[in-house]
GROMACS .gro file of C-alpha atoms in nm:
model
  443
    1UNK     CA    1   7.173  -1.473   2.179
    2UNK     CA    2   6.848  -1.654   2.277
    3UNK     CA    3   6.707  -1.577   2.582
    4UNK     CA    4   6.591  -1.942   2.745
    5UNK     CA    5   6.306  -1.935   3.009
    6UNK     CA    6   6.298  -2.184   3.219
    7UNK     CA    7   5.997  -2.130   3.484
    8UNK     CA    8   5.915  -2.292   3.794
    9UNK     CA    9   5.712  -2.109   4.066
   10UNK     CA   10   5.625  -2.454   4.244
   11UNK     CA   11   5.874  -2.664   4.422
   12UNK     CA   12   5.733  -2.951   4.645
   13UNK     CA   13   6.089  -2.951   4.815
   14UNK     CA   14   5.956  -2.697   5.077
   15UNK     CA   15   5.648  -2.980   5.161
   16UNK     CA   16   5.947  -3.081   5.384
   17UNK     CA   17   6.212  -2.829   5.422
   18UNK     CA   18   6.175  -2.568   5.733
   19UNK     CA   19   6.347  -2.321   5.457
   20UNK     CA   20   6.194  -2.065   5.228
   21UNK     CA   21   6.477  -2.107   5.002
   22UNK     CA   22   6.487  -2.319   4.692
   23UNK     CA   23   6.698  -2.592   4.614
   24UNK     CA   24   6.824  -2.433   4.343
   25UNK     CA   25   6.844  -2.086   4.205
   26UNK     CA   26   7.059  -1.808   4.290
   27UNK     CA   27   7.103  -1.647   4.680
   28UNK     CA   28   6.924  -1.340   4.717
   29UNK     CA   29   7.168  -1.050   4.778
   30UNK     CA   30   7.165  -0.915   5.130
   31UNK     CA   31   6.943  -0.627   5.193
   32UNK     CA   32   7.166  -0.289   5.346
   33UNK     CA   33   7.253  -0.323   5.678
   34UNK     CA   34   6.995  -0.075   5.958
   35UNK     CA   35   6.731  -0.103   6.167
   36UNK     CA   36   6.480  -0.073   5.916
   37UNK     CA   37   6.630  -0.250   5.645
   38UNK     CA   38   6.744  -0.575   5.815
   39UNK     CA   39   6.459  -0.671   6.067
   40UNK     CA   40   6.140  -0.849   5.919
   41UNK     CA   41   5.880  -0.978   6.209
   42UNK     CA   42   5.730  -1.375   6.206
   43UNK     CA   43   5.374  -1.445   6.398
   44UNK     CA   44   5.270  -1.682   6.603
   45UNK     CA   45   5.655  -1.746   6.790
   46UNK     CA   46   5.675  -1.839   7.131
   47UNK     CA   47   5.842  -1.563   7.356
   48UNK     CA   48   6.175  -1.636   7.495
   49UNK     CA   49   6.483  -1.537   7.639
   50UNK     CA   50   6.598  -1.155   7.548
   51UNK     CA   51   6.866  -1.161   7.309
   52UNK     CA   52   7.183  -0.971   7.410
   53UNK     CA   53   7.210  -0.580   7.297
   54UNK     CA   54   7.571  -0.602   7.260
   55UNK     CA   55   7.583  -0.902   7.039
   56UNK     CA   56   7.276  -0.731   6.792
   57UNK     CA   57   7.481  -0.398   6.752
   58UNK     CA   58   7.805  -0.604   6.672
   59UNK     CA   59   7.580  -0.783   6.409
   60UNK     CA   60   7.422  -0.478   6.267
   61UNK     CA   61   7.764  -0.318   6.207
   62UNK     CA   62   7.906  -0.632   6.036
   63UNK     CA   63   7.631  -0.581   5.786
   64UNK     CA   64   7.383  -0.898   5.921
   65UNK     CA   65   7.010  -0.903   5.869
   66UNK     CA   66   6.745  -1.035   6.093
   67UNK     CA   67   6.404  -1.167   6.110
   68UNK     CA   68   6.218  -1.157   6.492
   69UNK     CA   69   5.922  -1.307   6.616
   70UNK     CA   70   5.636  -1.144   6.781
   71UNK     CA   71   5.818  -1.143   7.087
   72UNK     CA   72   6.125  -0.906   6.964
   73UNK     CA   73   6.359  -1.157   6.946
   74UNK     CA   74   6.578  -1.300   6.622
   75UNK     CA   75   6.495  -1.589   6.466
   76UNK     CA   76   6.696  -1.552   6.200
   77UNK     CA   77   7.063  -1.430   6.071
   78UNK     CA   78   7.195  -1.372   5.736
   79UNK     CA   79   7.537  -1.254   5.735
   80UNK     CA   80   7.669  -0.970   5.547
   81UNK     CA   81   7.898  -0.984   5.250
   82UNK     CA   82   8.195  -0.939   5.416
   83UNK     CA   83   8.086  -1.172   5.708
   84UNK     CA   84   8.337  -1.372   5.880
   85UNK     CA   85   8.400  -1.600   6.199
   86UNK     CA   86   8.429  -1.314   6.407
   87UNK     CA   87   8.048  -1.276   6.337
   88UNK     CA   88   7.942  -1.606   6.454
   89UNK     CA   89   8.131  -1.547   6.855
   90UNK     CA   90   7.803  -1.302   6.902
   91UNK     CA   91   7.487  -1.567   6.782
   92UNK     CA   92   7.533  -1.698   7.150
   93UNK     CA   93   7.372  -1.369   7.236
   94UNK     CA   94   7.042  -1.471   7.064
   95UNK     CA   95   6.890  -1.773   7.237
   96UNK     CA   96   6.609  -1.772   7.025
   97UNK     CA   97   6.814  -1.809   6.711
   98UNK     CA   98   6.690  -2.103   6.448
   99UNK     CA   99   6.829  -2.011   6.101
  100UNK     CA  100   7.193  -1.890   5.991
  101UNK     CA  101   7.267  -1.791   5.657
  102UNK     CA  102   7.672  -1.811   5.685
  103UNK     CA  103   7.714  -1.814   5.347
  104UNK     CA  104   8.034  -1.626   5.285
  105UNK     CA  105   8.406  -1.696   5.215
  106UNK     CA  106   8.472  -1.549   5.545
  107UNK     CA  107   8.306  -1.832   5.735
  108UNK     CA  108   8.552  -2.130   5.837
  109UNK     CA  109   8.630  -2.412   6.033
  110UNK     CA  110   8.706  -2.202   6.305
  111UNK     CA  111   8.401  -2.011   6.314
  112UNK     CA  112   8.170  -2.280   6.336
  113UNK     CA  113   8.359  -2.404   6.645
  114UNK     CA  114   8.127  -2.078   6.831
  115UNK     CA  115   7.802  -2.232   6.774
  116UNK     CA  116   7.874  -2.538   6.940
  117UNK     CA  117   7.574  -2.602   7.185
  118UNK     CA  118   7.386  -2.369   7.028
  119UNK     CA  119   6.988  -2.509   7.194
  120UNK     CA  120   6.762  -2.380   6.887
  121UNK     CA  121   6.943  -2.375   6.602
  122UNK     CA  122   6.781  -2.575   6.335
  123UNK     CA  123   6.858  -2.491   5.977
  124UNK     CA  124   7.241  -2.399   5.876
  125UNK     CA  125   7.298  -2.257   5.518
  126UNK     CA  126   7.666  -2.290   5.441
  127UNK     CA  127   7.710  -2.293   5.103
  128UNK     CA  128   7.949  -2.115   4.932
  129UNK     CA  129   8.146  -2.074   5.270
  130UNK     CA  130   8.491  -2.216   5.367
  131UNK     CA  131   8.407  -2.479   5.572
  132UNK     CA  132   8.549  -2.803   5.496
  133UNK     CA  133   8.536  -3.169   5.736
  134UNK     CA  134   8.696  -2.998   6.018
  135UNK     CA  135   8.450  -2.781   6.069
  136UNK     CA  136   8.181  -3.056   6.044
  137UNK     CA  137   8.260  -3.183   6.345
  138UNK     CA  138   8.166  -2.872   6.550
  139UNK     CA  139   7.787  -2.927   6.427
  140UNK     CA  140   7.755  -3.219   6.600
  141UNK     CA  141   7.750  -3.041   6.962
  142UNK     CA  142   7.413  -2.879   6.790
  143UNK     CA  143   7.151  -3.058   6.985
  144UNK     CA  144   6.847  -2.958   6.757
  145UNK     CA  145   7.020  -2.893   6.432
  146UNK     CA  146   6.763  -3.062   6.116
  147UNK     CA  147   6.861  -2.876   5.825
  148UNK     CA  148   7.233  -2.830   5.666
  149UNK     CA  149   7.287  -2.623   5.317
  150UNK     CA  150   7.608  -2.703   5.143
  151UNK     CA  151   7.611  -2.631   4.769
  152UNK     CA  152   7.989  -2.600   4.659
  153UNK     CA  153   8.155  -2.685   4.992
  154UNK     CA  154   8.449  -2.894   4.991
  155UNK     CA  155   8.361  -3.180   5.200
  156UNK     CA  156   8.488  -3.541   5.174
  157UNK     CA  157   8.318  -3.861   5.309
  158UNK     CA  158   8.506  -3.739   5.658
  159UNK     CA  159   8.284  -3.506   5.676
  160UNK     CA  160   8.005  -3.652   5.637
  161UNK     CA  161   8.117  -3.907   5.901
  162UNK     CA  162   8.064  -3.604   6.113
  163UNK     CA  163   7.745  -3.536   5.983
  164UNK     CA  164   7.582  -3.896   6.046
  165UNK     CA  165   7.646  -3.836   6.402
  166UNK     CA  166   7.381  -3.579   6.431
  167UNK     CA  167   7.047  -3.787   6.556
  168UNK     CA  168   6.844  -3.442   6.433
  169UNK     CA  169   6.974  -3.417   6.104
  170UNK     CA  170   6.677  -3.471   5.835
  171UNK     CA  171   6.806  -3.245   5.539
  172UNK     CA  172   7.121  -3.249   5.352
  173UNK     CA  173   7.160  -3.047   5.092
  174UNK     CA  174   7.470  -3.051   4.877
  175UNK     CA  175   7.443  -2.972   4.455
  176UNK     CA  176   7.734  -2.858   4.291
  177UNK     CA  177   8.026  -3.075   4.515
  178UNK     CA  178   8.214  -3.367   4.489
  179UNK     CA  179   7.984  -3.599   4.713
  180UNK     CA  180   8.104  -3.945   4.582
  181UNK     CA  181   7.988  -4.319   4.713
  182UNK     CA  182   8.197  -4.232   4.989
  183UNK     CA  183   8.059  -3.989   5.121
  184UNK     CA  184   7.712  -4.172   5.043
  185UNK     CA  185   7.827  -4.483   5.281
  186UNK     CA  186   7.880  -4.218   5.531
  187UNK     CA  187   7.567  -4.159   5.607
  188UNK     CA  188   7.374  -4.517   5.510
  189UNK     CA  189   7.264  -4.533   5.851
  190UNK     CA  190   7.093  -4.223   5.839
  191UNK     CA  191   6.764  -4.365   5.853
  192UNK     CA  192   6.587  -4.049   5.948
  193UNK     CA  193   6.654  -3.843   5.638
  194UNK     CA  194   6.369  -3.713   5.474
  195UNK     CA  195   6.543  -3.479   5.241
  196UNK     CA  196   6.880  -3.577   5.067
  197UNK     CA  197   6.973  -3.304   4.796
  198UNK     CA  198   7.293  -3.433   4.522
  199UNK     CA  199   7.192  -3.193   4.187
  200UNK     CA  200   7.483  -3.212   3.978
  201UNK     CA  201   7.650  -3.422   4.204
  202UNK     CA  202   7.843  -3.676   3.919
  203UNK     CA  203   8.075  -3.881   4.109
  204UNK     CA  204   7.852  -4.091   4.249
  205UNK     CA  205   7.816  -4.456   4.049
  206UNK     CA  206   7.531  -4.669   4.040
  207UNK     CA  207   7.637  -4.938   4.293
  208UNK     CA  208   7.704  -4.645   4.497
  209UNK     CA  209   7.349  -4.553   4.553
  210UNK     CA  210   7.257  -4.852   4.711
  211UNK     CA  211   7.211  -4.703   5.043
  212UNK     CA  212   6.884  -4.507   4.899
  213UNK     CA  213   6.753  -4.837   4.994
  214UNK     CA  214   6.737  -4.785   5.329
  215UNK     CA  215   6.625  -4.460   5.373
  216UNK     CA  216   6.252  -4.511   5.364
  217UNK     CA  217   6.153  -4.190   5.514
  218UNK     CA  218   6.292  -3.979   5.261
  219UNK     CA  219   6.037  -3.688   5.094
  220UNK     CA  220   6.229  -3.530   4.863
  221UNK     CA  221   6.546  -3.659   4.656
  222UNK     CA  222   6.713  -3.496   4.350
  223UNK     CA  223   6.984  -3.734   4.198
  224UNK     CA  224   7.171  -3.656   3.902
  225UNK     CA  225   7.328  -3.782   3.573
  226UNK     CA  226   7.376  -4.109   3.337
  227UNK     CA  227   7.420  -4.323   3.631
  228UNK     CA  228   7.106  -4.310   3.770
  229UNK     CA  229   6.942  -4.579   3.580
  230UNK     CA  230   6.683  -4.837   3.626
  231UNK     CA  231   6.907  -5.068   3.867
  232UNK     CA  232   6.904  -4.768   4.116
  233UNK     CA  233   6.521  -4.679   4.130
  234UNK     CA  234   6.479  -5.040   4.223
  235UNK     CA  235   6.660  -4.909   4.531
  236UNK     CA  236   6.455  -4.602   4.608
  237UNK     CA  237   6.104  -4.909   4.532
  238UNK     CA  238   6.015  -4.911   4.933
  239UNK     CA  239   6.045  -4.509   4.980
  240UNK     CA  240   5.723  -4.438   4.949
  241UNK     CA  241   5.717  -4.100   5.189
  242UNK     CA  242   5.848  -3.965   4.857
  243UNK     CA  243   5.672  -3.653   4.746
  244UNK     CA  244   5.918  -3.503   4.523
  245UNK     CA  245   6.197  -3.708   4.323
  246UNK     CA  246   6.412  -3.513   4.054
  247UNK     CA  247   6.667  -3.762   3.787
  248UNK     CA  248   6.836  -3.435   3.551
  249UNK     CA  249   7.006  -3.631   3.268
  250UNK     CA  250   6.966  -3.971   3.415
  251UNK     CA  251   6.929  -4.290   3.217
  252UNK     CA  252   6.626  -4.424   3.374
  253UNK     CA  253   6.362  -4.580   3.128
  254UNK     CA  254   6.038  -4.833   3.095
  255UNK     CA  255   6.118  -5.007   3.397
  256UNK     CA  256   6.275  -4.771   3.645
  257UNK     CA  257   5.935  -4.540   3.563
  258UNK     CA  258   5.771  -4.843   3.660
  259UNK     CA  259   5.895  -4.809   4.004
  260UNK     CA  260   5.790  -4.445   3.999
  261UNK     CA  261   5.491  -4.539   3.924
  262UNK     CA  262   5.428  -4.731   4.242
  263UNK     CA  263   5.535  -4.407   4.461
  264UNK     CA  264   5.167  -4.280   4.519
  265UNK     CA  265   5.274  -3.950   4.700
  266UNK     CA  266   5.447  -3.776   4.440
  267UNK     CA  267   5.339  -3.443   4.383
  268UNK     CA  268   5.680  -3.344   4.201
  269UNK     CA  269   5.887  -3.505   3.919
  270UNK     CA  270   6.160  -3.378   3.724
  271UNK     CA  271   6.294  -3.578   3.424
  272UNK     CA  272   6.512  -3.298   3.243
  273UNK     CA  273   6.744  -3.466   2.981
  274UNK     CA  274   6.598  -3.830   3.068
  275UNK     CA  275   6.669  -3.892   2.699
  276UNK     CA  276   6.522  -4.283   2.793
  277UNK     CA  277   6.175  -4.164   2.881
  278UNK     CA  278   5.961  -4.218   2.613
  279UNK     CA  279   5.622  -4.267   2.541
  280UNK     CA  280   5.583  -4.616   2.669
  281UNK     CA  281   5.821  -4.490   2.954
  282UNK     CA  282   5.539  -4.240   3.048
  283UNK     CA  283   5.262  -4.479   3.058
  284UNK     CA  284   5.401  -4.631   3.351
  285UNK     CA  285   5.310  -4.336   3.575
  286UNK     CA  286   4.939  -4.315   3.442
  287UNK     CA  287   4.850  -4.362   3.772
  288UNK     CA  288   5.022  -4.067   3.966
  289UNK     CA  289   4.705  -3.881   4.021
  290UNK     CA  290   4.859  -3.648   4.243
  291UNK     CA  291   5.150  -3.463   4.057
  292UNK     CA  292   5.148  -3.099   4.043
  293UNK     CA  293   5.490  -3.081   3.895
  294UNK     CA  294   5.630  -3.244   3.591
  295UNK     CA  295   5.863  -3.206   3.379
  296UNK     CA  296   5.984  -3.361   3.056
  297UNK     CA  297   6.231  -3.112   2.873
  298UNK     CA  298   6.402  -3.285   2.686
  299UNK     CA  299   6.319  -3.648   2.685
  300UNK     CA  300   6.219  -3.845   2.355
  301UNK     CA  301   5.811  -3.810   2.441
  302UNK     CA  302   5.606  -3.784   2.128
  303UNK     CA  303   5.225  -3.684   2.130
  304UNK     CA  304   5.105  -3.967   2.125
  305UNK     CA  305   5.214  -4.019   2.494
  306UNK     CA  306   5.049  -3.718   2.606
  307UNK     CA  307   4.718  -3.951   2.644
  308UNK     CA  308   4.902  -4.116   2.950
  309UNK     CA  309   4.930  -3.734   3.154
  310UNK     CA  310   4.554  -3.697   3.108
  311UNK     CA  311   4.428  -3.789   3.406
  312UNK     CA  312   4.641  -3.602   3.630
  313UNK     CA  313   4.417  -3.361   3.709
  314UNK     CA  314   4.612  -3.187   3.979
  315UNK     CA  315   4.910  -3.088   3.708
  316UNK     CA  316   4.970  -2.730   3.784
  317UNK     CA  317   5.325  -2.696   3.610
  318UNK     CA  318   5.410  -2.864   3.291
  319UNK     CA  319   5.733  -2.810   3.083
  320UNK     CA  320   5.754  -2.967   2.777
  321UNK     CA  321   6.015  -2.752   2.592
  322UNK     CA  322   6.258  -2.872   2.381
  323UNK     CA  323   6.030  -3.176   2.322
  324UNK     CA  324   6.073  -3.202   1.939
  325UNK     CA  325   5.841  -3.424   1.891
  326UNK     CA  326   5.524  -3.289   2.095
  327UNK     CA  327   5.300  -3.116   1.854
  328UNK     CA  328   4.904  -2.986   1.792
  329UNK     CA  329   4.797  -3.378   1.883
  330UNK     CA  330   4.986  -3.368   2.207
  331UNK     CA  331   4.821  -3.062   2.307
  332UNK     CA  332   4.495  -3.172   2.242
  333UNK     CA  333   4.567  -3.497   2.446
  334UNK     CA  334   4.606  -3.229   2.755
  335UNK     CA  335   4.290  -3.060   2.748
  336UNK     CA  336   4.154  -3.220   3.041
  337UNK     CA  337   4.458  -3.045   3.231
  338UNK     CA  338   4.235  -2.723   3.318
  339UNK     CA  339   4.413  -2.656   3.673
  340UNK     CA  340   4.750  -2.605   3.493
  341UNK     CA  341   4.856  -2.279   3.585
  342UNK     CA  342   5.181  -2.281   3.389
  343UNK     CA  343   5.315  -2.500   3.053
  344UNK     CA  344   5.637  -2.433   2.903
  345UNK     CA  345   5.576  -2.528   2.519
  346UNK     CA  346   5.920  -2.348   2.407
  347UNK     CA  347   6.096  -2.551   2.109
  348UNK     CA  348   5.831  -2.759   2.024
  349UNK     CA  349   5.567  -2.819   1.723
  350UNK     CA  350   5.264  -2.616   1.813
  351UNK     CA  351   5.143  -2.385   1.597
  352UNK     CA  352   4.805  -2.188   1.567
  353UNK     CA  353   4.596  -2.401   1.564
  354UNK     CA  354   4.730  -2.637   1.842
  355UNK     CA  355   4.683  -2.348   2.047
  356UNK     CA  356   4.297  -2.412   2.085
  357UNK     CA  357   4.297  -2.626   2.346
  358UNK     CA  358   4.493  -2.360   2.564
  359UNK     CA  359   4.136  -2.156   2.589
  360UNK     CA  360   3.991  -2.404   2.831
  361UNK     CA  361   4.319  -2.375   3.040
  362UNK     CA  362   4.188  -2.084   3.225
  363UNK     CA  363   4.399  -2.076   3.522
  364UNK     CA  364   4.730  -2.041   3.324
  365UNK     CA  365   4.978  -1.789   3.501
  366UNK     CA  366   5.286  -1.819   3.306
  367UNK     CA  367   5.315  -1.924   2.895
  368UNK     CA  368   5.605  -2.027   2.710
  369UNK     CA  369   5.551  -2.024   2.354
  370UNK     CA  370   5.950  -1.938   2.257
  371UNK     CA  371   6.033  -2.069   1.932
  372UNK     CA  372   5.676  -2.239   1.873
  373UNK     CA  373   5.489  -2.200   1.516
  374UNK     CA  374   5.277  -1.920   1.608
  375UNK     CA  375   5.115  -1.599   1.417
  376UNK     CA  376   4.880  -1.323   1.494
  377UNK     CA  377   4.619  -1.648   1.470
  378UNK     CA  378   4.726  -1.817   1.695
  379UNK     CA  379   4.689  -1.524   2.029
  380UNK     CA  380   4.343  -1.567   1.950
  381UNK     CA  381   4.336  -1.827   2.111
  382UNK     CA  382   4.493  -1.628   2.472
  383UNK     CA  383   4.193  -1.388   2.503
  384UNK     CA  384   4.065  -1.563   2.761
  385UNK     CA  385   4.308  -1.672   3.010
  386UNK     CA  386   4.229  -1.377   3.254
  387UNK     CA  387   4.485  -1.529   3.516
  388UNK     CA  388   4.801  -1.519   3.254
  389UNK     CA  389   5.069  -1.309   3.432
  390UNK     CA  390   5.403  -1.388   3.189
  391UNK     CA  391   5.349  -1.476   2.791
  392UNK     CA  392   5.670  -1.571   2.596
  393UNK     CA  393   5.665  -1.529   2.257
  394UNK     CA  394   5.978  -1.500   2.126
  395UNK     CA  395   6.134  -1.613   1.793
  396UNK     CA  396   5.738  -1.619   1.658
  397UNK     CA  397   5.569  -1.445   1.363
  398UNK     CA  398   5.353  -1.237   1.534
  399UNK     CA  399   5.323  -0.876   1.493
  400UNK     CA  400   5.141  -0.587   1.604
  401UNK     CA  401   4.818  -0.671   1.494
  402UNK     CA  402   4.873  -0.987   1.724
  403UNK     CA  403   4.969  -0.764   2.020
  404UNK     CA  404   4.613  -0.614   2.033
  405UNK     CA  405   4.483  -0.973   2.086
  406UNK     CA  406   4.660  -0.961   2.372
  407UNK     CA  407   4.446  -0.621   2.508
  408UNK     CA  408   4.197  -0.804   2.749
  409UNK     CA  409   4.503  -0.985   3.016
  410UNK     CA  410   4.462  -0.740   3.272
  411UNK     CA  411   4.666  -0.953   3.487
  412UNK     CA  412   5.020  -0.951   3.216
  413UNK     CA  413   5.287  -0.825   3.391
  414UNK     CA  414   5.549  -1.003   3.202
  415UNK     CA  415   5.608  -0.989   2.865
  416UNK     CA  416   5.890  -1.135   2.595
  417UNK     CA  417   5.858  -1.033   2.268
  418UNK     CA  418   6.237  -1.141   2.127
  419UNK     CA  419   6.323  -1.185   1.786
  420UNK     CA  420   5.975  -1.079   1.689
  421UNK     CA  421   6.104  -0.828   1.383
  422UNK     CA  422   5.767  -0.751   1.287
  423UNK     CA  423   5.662  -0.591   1.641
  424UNK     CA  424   5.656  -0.222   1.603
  425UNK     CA  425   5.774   0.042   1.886
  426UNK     CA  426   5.369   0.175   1.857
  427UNK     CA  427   5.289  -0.171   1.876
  428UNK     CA  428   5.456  -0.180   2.195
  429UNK     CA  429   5.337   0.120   2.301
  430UNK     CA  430   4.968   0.094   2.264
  431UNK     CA  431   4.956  -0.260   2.429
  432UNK     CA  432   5.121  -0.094   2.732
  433UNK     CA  433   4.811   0.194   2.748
  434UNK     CA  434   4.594  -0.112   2.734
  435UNK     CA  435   4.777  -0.253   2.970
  436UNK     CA  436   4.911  -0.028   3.309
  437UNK     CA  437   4.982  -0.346   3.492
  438UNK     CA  438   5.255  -0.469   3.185
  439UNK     CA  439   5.608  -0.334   3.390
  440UNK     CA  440   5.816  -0.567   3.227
  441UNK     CA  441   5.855  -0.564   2.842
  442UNK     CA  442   6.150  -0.792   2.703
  443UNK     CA  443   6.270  -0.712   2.308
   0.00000   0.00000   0.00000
């Protein structure tokens, strides 16, 4: 089976999330419960009250990991694997606490009734937990709660009811559930929101995202699926706080692209599967001179509308894979794109000699060349991006004597050679003497 990389080291989500986690990906698995192994220091935190010895030791034995500030004190709790409600009577013991990772079956209704009052905690990850509307009404005795993490929790619009209670609540995060127009009317008067996360969230219709409208202060807003069309960007046209906008699979076209357009702060857009965003589609966000972050897997873009990216000259990530249609031309179009730092070119029409214009792109990191028209000639071409850390290419023709091309990256750690038959174990082996830094060698 293929392997398919998908690579994103940039998200513009955390320009306004208090979390170092992504909004998607995979939770980290908890490091081993101990002294050593669970407790990470922050700088620059204010001291505060001592936290409670008795309340740490139960924590440490149920298999929870901290992070402290300068001061001793933690900051932060991820419970173990087998964490339950039992864990959360003992957080009232840390006064300093501002982040809960509760993301275990174990966690309930019931637990969450013990952080009620709770002065500094700001950030709640729930996800994957058990907590359903009951339980939602316990967060609003939080008096500085901001950030709420619920990917694959069964809430209705009840709980959410709850939610829009809470006059500190600026994130809500919930991919992967059932949120419906409901649940969306729920919160319409949450003005404040600057974050409102609803990835693969498919129940909710197009005159059900009306509300967008009035939530002006919003910086970052993934939507998701055929619904999304041009009718509802008109309703996200006055949210211009917007820095990073994802629409997965949506059905938004010329003139919803045309509203993009007008939102001057994006730094981030994601148009995955946006099978209505073509070349004329693109030219309506010309303009967006400060993207770092786009991407167009996917969508019906041809070179010829690679001319209309050209003068974003900020584009750090790219991803153009599964493009059919974007060939040598289109890559020539991006030359002037020398701060990218990553382009994913997998499934598309490049070949050798499209590679050229890849030599002036000096600050590349990470490569995706899976499936593309590419021989020995063609790594040629590579020699000189010094910065490249991860090459894919996979499913190509090159062979050893392209390997050795490959020599001078001093900086490759990462490298995915699949489906490439003519690639010898020595091969292998003598790019990896070249190479000490190479640790990771995929066949």
């Amino acid at each position: 089976m293929l392997r398919r990389h998908r690579f994103f080291a940039y998200s513009l989500a955390t320009l306004v999330a208090v979390s170092p986690l992504m909004l998607t990906g995979c939770p980290t698995p908890p490091a081993p419960p101990g002294p050593e192994s669970s407790v990470t220091k922050t700088e620059g935190e204010a001291e505060s009250k001592a936290d409670l010895a008795d309340d740490v030791s139960a924590l440490e034995l149920a298999g929870a990991t901290f992070v402290r500030n300068d001061a001793g004190n933690i900051t932060e709790v991820k419970l173990g694997v087998e964490g339950s409600d039992e864990n959360l009577k003992h957080l009232k013991g840390l006064p300093s606490l501002t982040r809960l990772e509760a993301n275990v079956r174990g966690v309930t209704d019931a637990g969450l009734a013990n952080l009620d009052g709770h002065p500094t905690l700001r950030i709640l990850v729930l996800e994957l937990s058990s907590v359903t509307d009951a339980g939602m009404e316990h967060l609003t005795k939080l008096p500085a709660l901001e950030d709420i993490q619920l990917k694959r929790c069964d809430l209705t619009s009840k709980g959410y009811e709850s939610l829009a209670k809470i006059k500190t609540l600026r994130r809500i995060r919930a991919p992967q559930t059932n949120f419906n127009d409901d649940c969306l009317a729920a919160i319409k008067d949450m003005s404040q929101l600057e974050l409102l996360d609803l990835q693969d969230c498919n129940q909710v219709t197009e005159a059900g995202l009306a509300p967008l409208a009035g939530m002006t202060k919003l910086k970052s807003l993934r939507i998701y699926g055929p619904t999304i069309t041009d009718t509802v960007m008109g309703y996200i046209k006055d949210c211009k706080n917007l820095a990073s906008l994802s629409l997965e699979q949506s059905a938004v076209g010329v003139d919803g692209m045309k509203v993009i357009g007008g939102l001057s702060k994006l730094k981030e857009l994601k148009l995955y599967g946006a099978s209505n965003v073509t070349d004329d589609a693109l030219a309506q966000i010309a303009g967006l001179k400060d993207l770092e972050i786009l991407e167009l897997r996917s969508t019906t873009t041809t070179s010829k509308g690679m001319v209309h990216l050209a003068g974003m000259s900020k584009l750090k990530l790219l991803d153009l894979s599964e493009t059919a249609n974007i060939d040598n031309a289109g890559l020539a179009a991006l030359a002037p794109l020398t701060n990218l730092e990553e382009i994913n070119l997998w499934y598309t029409f490049v070949d050798d000699a499209g590679l050229a214009p890849l030599a002036g792109m000096t600050k590349l990191k990470r490569l995706n060349l899976d499936k593309c028209q590419v021989t020995d000639a063609g790594l040629v071409h590579l020699k000189g991006l010094s910065n490249l850390e991860f090459l894919h290419i996979g499913s190509t023709r090159v062979t050893d004597t392209g390997l050795a091309e490959l020599e001078g990256l001093k900086n490759l750690k990462h490298l995915v050679i699949t489906f490439c038959n003519d690639i010898s174990d020595d091969g292998v082996a003598k790019l990896q003497a070249a190479l000490p830094g190479l640790t990771k060698i995929e066949r």
